[in-house]
mmCIF file of C-alpha atoms in Angstrom:
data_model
loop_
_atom_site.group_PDB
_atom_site.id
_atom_site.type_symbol
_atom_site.label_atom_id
_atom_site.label_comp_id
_atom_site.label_asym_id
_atom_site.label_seq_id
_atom_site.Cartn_x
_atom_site.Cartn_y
_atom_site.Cartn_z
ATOM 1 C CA UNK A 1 0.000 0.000 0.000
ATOM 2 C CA UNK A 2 1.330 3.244 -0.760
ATOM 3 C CA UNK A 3 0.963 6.481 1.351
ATOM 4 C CA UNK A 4 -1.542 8.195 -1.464
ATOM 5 C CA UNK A 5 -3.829 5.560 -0.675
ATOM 6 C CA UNK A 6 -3.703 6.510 3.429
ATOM 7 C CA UNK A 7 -3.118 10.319 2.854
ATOM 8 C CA UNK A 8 -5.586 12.113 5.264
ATOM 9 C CA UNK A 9 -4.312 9.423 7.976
ATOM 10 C CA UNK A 10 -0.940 10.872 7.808
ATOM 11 C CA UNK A 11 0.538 13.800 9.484
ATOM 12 C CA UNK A 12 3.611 13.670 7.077
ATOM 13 C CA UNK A 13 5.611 10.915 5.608
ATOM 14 C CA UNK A 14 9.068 10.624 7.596
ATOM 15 C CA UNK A 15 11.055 7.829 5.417
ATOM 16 C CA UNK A 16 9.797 6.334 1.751
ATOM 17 C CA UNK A 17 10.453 2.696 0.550
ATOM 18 C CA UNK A 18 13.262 3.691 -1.128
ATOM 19 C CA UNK A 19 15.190 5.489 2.237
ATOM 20 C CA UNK A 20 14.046 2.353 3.966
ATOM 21 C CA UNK A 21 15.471 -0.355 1.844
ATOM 22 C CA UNK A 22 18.742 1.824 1.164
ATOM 23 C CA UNK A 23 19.330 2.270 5.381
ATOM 24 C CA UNK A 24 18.615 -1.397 5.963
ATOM 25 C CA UNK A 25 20.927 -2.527 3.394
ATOM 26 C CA UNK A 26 23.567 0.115 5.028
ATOM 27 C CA UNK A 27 22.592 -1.967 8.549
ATOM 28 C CA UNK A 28 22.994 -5.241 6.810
ATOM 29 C CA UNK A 29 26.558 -4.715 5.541
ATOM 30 C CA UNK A 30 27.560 -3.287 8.757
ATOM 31 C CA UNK A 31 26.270 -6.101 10.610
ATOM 32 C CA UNK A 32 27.715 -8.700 8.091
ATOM 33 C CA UNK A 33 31.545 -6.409 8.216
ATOM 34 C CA UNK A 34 31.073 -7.131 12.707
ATOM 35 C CA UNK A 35 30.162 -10.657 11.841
ATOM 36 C CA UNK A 36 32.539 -11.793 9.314
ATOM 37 C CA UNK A 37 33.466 -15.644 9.576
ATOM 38 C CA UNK A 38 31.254 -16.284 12.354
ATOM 39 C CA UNK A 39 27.794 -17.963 12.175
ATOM 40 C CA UNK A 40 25.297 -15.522 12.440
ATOM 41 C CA UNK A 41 21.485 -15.885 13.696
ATOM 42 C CA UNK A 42 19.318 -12.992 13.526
ATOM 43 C CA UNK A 43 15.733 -13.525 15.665
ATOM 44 C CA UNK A 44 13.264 -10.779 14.320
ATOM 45 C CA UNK A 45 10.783 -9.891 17.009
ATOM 46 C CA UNK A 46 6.562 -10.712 15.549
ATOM 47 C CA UNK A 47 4.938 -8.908 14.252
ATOM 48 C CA UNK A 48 6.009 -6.079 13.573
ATOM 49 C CA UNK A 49 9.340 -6.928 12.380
ATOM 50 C CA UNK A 50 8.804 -8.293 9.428
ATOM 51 C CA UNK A 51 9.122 -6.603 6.988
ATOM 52 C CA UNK A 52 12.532 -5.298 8.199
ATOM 53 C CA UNK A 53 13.757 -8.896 8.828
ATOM 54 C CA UNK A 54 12.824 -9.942 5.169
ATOM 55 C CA UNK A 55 14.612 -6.811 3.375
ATOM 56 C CA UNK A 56 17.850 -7.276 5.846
ATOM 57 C CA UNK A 57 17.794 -10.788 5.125
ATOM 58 C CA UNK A 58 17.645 -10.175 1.413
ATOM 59 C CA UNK A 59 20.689 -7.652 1.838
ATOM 60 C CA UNK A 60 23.196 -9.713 2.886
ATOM 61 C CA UNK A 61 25.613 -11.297 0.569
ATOM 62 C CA UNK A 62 26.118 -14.214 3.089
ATOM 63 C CA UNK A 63 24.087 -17.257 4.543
ATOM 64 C CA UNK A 64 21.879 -15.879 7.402
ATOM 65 C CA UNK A 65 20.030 -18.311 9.544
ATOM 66 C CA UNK A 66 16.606 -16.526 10.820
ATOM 67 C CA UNK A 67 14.154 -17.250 13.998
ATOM 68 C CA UNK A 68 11.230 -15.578 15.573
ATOM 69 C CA UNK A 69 9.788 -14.543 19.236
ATOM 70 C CA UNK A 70 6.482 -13.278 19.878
ATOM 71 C CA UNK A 71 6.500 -11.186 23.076
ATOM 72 C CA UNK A 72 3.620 -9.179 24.349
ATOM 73 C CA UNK A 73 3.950 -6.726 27.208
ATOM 74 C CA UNK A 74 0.371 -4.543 25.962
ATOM 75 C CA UNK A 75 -1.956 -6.761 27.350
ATOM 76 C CA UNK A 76 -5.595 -5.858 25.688
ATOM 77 C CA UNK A 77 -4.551 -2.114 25.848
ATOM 78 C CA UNK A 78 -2.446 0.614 23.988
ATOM 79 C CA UNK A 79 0.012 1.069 27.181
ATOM 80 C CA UNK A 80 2.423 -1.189 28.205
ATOM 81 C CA UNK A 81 1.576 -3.516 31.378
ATOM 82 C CA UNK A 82 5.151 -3.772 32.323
ATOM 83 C CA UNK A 83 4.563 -7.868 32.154
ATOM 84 C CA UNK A 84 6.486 -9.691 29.469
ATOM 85 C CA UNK A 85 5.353 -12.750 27.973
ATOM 86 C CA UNK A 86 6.693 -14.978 25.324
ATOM 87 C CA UNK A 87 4.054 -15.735 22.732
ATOM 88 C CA UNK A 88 6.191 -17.929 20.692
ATOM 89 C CA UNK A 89 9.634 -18.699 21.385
ATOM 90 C CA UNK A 90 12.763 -19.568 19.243
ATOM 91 C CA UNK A 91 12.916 -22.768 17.845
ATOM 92 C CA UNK A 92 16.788 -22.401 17.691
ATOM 93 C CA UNK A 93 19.127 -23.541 20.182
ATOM 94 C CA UNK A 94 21.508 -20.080 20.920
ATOM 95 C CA UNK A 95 24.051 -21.473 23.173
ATOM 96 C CA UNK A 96 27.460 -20.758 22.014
ATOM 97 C CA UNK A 97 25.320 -18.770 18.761
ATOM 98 C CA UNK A 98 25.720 -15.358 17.693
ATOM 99 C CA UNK A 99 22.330 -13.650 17.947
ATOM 100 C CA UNK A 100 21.000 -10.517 16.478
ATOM 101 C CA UNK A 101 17.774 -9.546 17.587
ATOM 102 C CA UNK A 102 15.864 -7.660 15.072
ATOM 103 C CA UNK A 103 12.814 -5.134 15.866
ATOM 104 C CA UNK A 104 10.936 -2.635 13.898
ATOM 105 C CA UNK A 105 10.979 0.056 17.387
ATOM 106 C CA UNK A 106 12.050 0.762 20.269
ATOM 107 C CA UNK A 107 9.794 2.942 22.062
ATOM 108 C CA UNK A 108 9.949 2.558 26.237
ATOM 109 C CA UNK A 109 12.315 -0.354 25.816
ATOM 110 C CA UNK A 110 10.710 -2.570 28.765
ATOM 111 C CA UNK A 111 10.492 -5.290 26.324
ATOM 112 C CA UNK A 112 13.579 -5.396 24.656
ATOM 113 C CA UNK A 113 15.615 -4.775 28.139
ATOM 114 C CA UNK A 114 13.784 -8.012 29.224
ATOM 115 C CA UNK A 115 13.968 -9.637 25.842
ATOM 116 C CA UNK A 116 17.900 -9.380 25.783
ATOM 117 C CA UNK A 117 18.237 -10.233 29.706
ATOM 118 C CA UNK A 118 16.259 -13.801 28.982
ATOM 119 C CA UNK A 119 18.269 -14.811 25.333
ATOM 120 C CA UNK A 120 21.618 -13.732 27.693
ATOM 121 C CA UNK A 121 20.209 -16.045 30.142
ATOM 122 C CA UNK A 122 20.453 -18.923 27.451
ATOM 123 C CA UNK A 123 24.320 -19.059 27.219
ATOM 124 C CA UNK A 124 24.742 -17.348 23.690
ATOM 125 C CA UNK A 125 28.467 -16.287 22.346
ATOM 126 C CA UNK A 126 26.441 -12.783 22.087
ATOM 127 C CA UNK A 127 23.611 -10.698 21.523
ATOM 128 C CA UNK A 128 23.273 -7.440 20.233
ATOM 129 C CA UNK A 129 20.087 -5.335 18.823
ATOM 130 C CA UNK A 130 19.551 -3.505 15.444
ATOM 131 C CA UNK A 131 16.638 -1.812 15.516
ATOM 132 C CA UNK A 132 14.914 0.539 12.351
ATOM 133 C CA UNK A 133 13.695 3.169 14.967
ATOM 134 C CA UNK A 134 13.998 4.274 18.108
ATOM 135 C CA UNK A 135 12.805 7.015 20.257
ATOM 136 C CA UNK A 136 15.311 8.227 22.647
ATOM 137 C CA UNK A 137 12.815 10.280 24.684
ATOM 138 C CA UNK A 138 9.830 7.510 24.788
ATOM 139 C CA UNK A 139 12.600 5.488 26.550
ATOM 140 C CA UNK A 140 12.059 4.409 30.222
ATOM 141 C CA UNK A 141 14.669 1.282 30.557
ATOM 142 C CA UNK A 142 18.004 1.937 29.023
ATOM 143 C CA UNK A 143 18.672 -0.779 26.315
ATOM 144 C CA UNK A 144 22.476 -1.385 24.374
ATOM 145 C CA UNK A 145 21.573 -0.988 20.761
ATOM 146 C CA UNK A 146 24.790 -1.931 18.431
ATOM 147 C CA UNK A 147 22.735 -0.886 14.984
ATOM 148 C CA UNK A 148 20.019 2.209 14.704
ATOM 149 C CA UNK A 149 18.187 2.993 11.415
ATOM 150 C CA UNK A 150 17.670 6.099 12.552
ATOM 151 C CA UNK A 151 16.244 8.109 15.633
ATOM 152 C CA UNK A 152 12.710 9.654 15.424
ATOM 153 C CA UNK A 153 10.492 11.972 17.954
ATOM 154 C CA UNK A 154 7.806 10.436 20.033
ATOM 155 C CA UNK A 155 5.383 10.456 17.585
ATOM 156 C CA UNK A 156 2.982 7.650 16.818
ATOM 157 C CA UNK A 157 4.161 6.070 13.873
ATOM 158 C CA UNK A 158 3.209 4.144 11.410
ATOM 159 C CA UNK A 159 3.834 2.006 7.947
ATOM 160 C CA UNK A 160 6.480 -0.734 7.103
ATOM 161 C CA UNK A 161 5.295 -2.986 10.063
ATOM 162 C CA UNK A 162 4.208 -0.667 12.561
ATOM 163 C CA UNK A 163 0.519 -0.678 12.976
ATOM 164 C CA UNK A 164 -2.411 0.718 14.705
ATOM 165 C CA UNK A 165 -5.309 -2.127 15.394
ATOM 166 C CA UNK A 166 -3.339 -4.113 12.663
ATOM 167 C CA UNK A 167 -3.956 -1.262 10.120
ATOM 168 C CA UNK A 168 -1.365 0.255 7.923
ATOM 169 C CA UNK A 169 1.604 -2.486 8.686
ATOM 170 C CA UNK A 170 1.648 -2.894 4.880
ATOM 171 C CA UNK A 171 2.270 0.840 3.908
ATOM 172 C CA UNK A 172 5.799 0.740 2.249
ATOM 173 C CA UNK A 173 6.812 4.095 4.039
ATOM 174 C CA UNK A 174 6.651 5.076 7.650
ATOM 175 C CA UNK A 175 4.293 7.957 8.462
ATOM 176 C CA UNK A 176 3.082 9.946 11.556
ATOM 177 C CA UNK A 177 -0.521 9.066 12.136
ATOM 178 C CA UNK A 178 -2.930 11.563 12.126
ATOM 179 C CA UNK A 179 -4.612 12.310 15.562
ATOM 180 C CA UNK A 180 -8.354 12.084 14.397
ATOM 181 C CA UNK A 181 -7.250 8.529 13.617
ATOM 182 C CA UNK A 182 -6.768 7.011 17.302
ATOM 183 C CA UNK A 183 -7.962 9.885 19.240
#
């Protein structure tokens, strides 16, 4: 879905397709240059990071062996309940792996603090975080991120994954949404 077709729910447009692909593939080689002769695992974080996960896996010029987690800290609600759980876990064994963990966000980083404390927990060789966005002043829990897309405001955000009651996760750029749409 393009952005014409959501216009009057955006604010503005903050990245197209085309700055999106071009910044992941810039993540991807840096990512494969800090991996280089090591096996590499890269655990993309449902739902919403899918779309990133597929376009960095298709931008590396090396064999890339992918997972998935489903965590959920919202509960039935838009705010964060401050309890993790683990919808779906790896399927992967990460002891002695190198892990990537690849999300979409970071907004207040409660998940992804706990997120990276449990795969530690599991014995790994190491795990580091590349996320598309982040929000340095949503942030409540300080979280170690090795690769950023880029930084945004705390604005709610959509397009390329991100969603609003499963709407717009198929836009191919990342917008603001308009307030009349969730107010």
């Amino acid at each position: 879905m393009d952005s014409a077709h959501v216009e009057s729910d955006l604010v503005n447009v903050l990245f197209t397709e085309a700055q999106i692909l071009e910044r992941i593939g810039e993540l991807a080689e840096e990512i494969e240059r800090d991996y280089a002769g090591k096996e590499l695992l890269i655990v993309g974080i449902l739902r919403g990071a899918v779309m990133v996960m597929a376009d960095m896996a298709r931008a590396f010029t090396r064999h890339v062996e992918m997972d998935w987690m489903a965590v959920s800290s919202y509960g039935s609600g838009t705010k964060s309940s401050g309890v993790v759980r683990i919808l779906k876990d790896l399927d992967t064994d990460i002891s002695g792996r190198h892990v990537v963990v690849v999300d979409e966000i970071i907004d207040t980083g409660l998940t992804l603090s706990w997120l990276t404390s449990n795969l530690s927990s599991r014995s790994p060789a190491s795990v580091e975080i590349c996320t598309l966005l982040r929000k340095p002043e949503a942030l409540q829990m300080p979280v170690d991120v090795k690769y950023v897309g880029w930084d945004i405001p705390n604005e709610f955000v959509v397009g390329y994954g991100l969603d609003y009651r499963e709407r717009y996760r198929n836009l191919r750029d990342i917008g603001t949404l308009a307030p009349h749409v969730y107010s």
